[in-house]
CSV table of C-alpha atoms and ligand atoms in Angstrom, one decimal:
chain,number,residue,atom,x,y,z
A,186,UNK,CA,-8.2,11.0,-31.8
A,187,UNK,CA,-4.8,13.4,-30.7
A,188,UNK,CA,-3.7,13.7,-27.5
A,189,UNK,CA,-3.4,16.9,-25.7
A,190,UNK,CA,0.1,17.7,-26.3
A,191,UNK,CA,2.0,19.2,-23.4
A,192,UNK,CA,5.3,21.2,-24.1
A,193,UNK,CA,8.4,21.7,-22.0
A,194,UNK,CA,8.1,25.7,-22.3
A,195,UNK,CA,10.7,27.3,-20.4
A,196,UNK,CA,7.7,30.0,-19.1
A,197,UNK,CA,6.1,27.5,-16.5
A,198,UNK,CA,3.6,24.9,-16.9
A,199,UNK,CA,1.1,24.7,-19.9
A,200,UNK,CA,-2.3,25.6,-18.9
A,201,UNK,CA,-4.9,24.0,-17.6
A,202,UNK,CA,-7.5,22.2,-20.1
A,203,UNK,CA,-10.9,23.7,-21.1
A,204,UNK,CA,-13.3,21.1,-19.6
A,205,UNK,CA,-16.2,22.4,-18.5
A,206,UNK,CA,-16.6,26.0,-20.2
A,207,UNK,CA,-18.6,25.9,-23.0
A,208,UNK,CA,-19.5,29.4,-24.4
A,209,UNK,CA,-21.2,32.5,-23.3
A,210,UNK,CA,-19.1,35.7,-22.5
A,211,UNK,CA,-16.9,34.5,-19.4
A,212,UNK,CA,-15.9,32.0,-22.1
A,213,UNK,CA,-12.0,32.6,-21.7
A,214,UNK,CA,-10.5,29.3,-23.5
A,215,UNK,CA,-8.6,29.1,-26.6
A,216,UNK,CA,-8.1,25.7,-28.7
A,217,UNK,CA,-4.5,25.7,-31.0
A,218,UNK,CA,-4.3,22.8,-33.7
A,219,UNK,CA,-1.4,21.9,-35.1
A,220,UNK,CA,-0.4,21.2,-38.3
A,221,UNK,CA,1.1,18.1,-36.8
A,222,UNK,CA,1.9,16.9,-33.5
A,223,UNK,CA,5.6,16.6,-32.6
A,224,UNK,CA,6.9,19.0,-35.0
A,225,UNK,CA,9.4,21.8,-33.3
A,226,UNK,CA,8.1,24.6,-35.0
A,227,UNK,CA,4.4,24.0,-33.2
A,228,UNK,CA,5.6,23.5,-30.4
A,229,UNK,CA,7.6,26.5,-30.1
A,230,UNK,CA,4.5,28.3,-31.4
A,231,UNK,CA,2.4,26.7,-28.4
A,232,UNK,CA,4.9,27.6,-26.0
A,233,UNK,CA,4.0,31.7,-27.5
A,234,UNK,CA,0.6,30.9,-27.0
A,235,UNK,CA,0.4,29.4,-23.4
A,236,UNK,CA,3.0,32.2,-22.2
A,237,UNK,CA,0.6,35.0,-24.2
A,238,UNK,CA,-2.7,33.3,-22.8
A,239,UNK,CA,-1.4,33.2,-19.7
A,240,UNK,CA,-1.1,37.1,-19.9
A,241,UNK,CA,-4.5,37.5,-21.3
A,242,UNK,CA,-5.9,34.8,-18.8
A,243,UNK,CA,-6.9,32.2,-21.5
A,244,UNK,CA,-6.8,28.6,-21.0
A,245,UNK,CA,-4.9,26.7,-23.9
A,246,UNK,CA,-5.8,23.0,-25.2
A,247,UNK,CA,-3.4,22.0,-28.0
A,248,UNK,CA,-4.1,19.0,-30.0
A,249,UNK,CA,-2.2,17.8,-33.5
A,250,UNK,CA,-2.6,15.3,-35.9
A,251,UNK,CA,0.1,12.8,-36.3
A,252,UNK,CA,0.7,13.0,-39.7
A,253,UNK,CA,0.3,16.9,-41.9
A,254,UNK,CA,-3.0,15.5,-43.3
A,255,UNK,CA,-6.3,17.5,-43.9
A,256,UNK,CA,-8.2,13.8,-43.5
A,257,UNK,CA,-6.5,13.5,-39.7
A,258,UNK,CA,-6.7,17.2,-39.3
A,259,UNK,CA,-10.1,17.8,-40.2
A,260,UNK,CA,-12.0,15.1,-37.5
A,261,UNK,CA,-9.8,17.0,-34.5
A,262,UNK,CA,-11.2,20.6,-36.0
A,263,UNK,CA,-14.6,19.5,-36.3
A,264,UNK,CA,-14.5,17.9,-32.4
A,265,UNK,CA,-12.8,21.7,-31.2
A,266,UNK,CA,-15.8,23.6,-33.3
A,267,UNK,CA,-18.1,21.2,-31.1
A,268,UNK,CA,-16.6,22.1,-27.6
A,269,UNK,CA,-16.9,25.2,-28.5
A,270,UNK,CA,-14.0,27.2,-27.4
A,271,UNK,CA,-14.0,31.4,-27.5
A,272,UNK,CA,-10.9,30.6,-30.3
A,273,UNK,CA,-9.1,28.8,-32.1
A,274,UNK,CA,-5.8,29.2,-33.4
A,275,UNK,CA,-4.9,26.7,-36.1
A,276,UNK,CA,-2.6,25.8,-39.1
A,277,UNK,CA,-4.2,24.2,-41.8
A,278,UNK,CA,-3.1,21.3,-43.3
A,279,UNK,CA,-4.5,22.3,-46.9
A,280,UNK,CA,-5.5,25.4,-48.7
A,281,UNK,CA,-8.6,23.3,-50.1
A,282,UNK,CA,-9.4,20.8,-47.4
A,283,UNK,CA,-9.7,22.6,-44.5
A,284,UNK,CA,-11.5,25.7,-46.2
A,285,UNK,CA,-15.0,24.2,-45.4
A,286,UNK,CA,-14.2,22.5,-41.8
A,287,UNK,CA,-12.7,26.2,-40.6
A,288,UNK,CA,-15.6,28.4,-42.1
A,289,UNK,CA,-17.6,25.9,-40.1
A,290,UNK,CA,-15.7,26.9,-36.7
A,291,UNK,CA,-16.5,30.6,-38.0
A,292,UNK,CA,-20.1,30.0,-38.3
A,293,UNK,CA,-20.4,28.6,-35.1
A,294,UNK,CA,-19.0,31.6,-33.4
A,295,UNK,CA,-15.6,30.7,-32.7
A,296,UNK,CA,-13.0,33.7,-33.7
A,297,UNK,CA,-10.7,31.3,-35.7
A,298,UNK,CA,-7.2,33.0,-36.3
A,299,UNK,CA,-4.9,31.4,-39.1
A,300,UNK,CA,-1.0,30.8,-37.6
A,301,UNK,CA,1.6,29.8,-39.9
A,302,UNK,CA,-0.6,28.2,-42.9
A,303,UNK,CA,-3.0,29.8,-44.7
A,304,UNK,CA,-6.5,28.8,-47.1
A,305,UNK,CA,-7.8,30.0,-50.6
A,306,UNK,CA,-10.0,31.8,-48.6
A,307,UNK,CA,-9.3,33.1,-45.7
A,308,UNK,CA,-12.1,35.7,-45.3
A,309,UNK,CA,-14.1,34.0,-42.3
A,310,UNK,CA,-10.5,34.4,-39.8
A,311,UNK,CA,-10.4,37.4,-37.9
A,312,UNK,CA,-6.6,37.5,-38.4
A,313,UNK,CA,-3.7,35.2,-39.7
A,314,UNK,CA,-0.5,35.4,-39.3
A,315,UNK,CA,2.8,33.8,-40.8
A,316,UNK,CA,6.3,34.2,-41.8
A,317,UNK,CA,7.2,36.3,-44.9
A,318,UNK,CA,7.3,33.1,-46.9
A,319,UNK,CA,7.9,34.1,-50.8
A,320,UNK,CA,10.7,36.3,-48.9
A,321,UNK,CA,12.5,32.9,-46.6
A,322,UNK,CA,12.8,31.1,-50.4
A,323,UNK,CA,14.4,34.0,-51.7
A,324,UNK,CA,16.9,34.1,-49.0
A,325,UNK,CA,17.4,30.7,-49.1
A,326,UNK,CA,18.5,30.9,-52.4
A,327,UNK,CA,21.0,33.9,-51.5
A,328,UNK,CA,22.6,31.5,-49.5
A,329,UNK,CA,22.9,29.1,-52.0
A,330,UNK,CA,24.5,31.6,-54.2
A,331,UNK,CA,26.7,33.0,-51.6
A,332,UNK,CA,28.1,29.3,-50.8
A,333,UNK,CA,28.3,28.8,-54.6
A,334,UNK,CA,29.3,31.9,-56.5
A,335,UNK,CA,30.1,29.9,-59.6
A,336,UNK,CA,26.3,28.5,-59.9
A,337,UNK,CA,25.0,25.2,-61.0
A,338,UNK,CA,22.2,23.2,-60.7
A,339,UNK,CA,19.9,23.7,-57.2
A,340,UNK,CA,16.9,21.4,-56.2
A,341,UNK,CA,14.0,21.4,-54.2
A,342,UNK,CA,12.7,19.1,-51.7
A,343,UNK,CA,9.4,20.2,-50.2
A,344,UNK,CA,6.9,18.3,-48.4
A,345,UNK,CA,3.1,18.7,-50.7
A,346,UNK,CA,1.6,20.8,-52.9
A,347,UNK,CA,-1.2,22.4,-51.7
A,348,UNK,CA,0.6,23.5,-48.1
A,349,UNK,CA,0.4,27.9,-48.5
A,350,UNK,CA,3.4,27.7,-46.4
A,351,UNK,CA,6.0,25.6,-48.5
A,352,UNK,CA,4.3,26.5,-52.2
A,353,UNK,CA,5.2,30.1,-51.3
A,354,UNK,CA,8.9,29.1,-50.1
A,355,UNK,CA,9.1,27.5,-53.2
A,356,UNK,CA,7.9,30.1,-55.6
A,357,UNK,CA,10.2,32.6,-53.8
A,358,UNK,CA,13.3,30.1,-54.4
A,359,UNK,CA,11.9,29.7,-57.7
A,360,UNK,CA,11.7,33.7,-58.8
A,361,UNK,CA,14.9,34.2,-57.3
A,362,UNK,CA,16.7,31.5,-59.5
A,363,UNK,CA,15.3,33.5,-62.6
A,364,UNK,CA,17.8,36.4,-61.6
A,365,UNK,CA,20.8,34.0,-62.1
A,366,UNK,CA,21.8,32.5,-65.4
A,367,UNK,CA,24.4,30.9,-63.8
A,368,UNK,CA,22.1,28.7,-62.0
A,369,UNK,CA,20.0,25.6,-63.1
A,370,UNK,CA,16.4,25.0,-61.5
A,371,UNK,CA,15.5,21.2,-61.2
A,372,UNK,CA,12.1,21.7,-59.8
A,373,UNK,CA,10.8,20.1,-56.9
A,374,UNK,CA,10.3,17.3,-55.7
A,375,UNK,CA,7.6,16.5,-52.6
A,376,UNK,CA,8.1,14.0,-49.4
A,377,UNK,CA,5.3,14.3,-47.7
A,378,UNK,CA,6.7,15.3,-45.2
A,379,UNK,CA,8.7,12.5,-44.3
A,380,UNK,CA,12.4,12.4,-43.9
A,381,UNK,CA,12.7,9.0,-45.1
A,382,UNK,CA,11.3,9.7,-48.4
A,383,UNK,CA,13.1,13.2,-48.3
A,384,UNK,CA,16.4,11.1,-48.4
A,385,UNK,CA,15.4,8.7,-51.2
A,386,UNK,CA,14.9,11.7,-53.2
A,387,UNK,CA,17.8,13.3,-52.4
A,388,UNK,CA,20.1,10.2,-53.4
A,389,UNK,CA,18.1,9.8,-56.7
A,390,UNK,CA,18.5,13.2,-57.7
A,391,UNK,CA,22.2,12.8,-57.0
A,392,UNK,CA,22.4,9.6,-59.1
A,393,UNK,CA,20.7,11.4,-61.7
A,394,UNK,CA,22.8,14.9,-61.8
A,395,UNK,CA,26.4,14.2,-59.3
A,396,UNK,CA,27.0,17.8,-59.9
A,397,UNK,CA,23.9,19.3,-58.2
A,398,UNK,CA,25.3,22.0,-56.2
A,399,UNK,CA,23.0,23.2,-53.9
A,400,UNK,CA,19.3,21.9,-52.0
A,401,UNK,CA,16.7,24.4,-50.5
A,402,UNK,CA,14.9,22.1,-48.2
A,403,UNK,CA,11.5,23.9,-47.2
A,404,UNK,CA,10.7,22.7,-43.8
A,405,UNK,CA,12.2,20.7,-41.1
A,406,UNK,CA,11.4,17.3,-42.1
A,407,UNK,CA,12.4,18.0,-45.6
A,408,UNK,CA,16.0,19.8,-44.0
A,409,UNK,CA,16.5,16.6,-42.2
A,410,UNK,CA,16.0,13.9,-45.0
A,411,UNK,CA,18.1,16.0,-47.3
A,412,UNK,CA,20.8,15.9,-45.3
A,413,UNK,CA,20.3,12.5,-44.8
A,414,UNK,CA,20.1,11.9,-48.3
A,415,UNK,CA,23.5,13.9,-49.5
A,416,UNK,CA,25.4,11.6,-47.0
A,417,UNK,CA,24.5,8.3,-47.6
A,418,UNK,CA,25.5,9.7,-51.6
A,419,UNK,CA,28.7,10.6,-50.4
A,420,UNK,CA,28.5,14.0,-52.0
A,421,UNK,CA,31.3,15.9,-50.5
A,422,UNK,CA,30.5,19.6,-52.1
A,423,UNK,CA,26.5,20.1,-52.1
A,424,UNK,CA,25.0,23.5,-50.7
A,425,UNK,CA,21.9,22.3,-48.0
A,426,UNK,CA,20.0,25.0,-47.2
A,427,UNK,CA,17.2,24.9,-44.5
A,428,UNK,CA,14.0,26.0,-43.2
A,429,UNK,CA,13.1,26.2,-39.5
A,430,UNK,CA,16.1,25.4,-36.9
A,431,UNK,CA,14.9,22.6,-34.6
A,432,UNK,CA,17.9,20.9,-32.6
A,433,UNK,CA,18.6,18.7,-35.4
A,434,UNK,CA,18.9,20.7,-37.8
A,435,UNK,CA,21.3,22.6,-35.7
A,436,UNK,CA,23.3,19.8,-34.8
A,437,UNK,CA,23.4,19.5,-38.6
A,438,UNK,CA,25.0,22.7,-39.0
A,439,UNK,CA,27.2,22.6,-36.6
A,440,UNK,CA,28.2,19.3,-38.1
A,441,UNK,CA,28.5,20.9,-41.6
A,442,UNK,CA,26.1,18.6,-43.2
A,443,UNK,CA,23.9,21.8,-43.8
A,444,UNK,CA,25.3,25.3,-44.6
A,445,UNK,CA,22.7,27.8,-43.6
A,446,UNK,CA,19.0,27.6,-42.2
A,447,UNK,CA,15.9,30.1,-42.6
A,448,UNK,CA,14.6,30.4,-38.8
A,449,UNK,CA,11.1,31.4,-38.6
A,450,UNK,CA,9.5,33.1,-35.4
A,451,UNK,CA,7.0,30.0,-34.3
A,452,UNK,CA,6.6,31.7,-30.8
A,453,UNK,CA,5.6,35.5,-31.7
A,454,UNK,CA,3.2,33.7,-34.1
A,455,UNK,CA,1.8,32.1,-31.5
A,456,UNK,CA,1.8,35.4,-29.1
A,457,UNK,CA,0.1,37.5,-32.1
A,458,UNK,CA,-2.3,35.0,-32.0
A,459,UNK,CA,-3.4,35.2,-29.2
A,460,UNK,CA,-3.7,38.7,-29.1
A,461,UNK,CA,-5.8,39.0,-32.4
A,462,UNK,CA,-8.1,36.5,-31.0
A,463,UNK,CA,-8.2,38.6,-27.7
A,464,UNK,CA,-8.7,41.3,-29.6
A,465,UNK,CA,-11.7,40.0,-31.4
A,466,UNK,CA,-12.9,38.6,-28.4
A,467,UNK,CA,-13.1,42.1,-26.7
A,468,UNK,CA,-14.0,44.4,-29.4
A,469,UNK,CA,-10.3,45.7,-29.8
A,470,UNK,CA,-8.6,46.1,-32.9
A,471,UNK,CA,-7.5,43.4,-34.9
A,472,UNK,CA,-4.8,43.2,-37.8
A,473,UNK,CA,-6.1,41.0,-40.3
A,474,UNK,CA,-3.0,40.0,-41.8
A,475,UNK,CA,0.6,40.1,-39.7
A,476,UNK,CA,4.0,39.0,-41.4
A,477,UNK,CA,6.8,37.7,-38.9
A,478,UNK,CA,10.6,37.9,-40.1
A,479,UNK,CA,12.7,35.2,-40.1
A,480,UNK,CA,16.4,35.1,-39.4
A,481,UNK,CA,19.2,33.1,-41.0
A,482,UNK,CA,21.4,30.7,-39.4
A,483,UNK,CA,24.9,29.6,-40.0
A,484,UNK,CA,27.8,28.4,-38.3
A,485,UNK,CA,29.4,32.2,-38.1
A,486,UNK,CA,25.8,33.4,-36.0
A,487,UNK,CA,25.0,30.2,-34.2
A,488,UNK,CA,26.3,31.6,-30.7
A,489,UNK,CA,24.6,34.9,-31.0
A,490,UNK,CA,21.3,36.1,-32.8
A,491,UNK,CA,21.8,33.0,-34.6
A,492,UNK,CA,21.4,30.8,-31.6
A,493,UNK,CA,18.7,32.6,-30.1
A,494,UNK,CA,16.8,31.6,-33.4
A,495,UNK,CA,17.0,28.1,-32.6
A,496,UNK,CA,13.4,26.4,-31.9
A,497,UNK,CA,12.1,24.7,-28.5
A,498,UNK,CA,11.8,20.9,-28.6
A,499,UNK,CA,9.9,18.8,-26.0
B,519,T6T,O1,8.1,25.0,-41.6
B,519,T6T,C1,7.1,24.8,-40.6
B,519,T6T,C2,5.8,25.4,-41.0
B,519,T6T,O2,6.0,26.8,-41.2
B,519,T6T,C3,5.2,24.7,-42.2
B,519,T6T,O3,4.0,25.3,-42.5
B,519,T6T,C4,5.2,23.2,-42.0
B,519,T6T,O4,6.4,22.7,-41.6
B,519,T6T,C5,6.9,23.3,-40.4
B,519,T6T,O5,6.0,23.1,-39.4
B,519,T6T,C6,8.3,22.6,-40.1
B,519,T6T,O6,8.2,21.3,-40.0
């Protein structure tokens, strides 16, 4: 199973665990999985939903699997649904996979709220909320085109099909391409989410075309391998354009290994989740759907709005 993962918010300590409470009205505890464990942009998000819950007088229990899999993913839903928690906040790992495991959560009475990711169906949540996703690829391609008026060919490294998050970053880089003959799409190419693999690709595709001029890198462990992946190549002129700003992928800006980065909003996610689920909980009004914004990062913002962007690590 996961371990309860604590976070080093700056807001005080995490909350206290949920033993003992097990439904009924006073029920005041809120369960958030992750989409995994370790990953910056959950536990920024957590750190949102501990300060919020605190607030609202919720206790949190956060638990993630260690890889983004709906077959380690599932099991730690399924064991939350049986503690039985007034909510549950939760990413899932797979718009199929986890459709049958959440409705399950539903049915039981748990108010589940979708954060970040999404499912084909997400009619049995009381509210999700993300990032405007189609909208962070298109801007990520801006970038791309800013850094390289004269066009080329552009890649993209993303970490599975079948992750609502990513897919819709990539069909917004994708659109966007369309609206630039100068530009050459060369698909994209999935690492699982692992930076390792992320680089192998990376140097591949540079064997293949050397004059590949710019990479969108979907998520953090995609930025990070791509990176990787351009300097063991030895390409000196290629465009790396990231989502989410963890410390390395900061580091990797200010390095100038990676040009700009798409910063999400991990911690209001977090807050608004919370708050729908409170809202649920007490007969208030709930959103059903909220979109956060994102901001982007390069070296000329970094010590401003820019820095303030820049996700919590452990
Ligand atoms: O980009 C975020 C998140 O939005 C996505 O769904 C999965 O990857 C991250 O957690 C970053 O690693």
């Amino acid at each position: 199973g996961a371990a309860l993962a604590l976070a080093a918010c700056s807001s005080g300590a995490p909350s206290a665990d949920s033993s003992g409470d097990s439904g009924g009205s006073d029920n005041k505890t809120i369960a958030f999985v992750q989409g995994v464990a370790g990953d910056e942009f959950y536990i920024t998000m957590q750190c949102g939903i501990e300060e919020k819950a605190k607030e609202l007088g919720y206790t949190v229990t956060t638990q993630g699997p260690q890889k983004f899999d709906p077959t380690l993913q599932k099991p730690i839903v399924d064991s939350v649904t049986a503690s039985k928690p007034a909510a549950l906040l939760v990413a899932p790992t797979d718009v199929q996979a986890m459709q049958a495991p959440l409705e399950q959560a539903a049915a039981a009475g748990i108010k589940v709220v979708l954060v970040d990711t999404t499912v084909n169906d997400p009619s049995f949540a009381v509210s999700q909320i993300s990032s405007d996703n189609i909208g962070g690829g298109k801007a990520a391609f801006e970038a791309i085109q800013e850094a390289k008026p004269d066009g080329g060919k552009v890649l993209v490294i993303s970490t599975d099909p079948g992750i609502s998050t990513v897919d819709a970053r990539v069909d917004g880089f994708e659109e966007a391409t369309k609206g630039d003959s100068s530009f050459t799409y060369l698909g994209v190419q999935y690492s699982h989410n692992d930076p390792a693999t992320a680089a192998n690709l990376v140097s591949a595709a540079l064997q293949k075309d050397p004059d590949i001029v710019g990479i969108f890198a979907t998520n953090l462990f995609a930025a990070e391998g791509s990176a990787t992946g351009v300097r063991q190549a030895g390409a000196k002129d290629v465009t790396i354009v990231g989502f989410d700003a963890g410390p390395n992928q900061i580091k990797a800006l200010q390095d100038g290994t990676v040009q700009a980065l798409v910063a999400q909003q991990p911690s209001t996610i977090g807050m608004d989740g919370v708050e729908q689920a409170d809202a649920a909980l007490t007969g208030g009004s709930v959103e059903k759907e909220i979109q956060t914004g994102f901001t982007i990062i390069t070296k000329d913002n970094l010590s401003g709005e820019g820095g303030d962007a820049a996700y919590k690590s452990t």
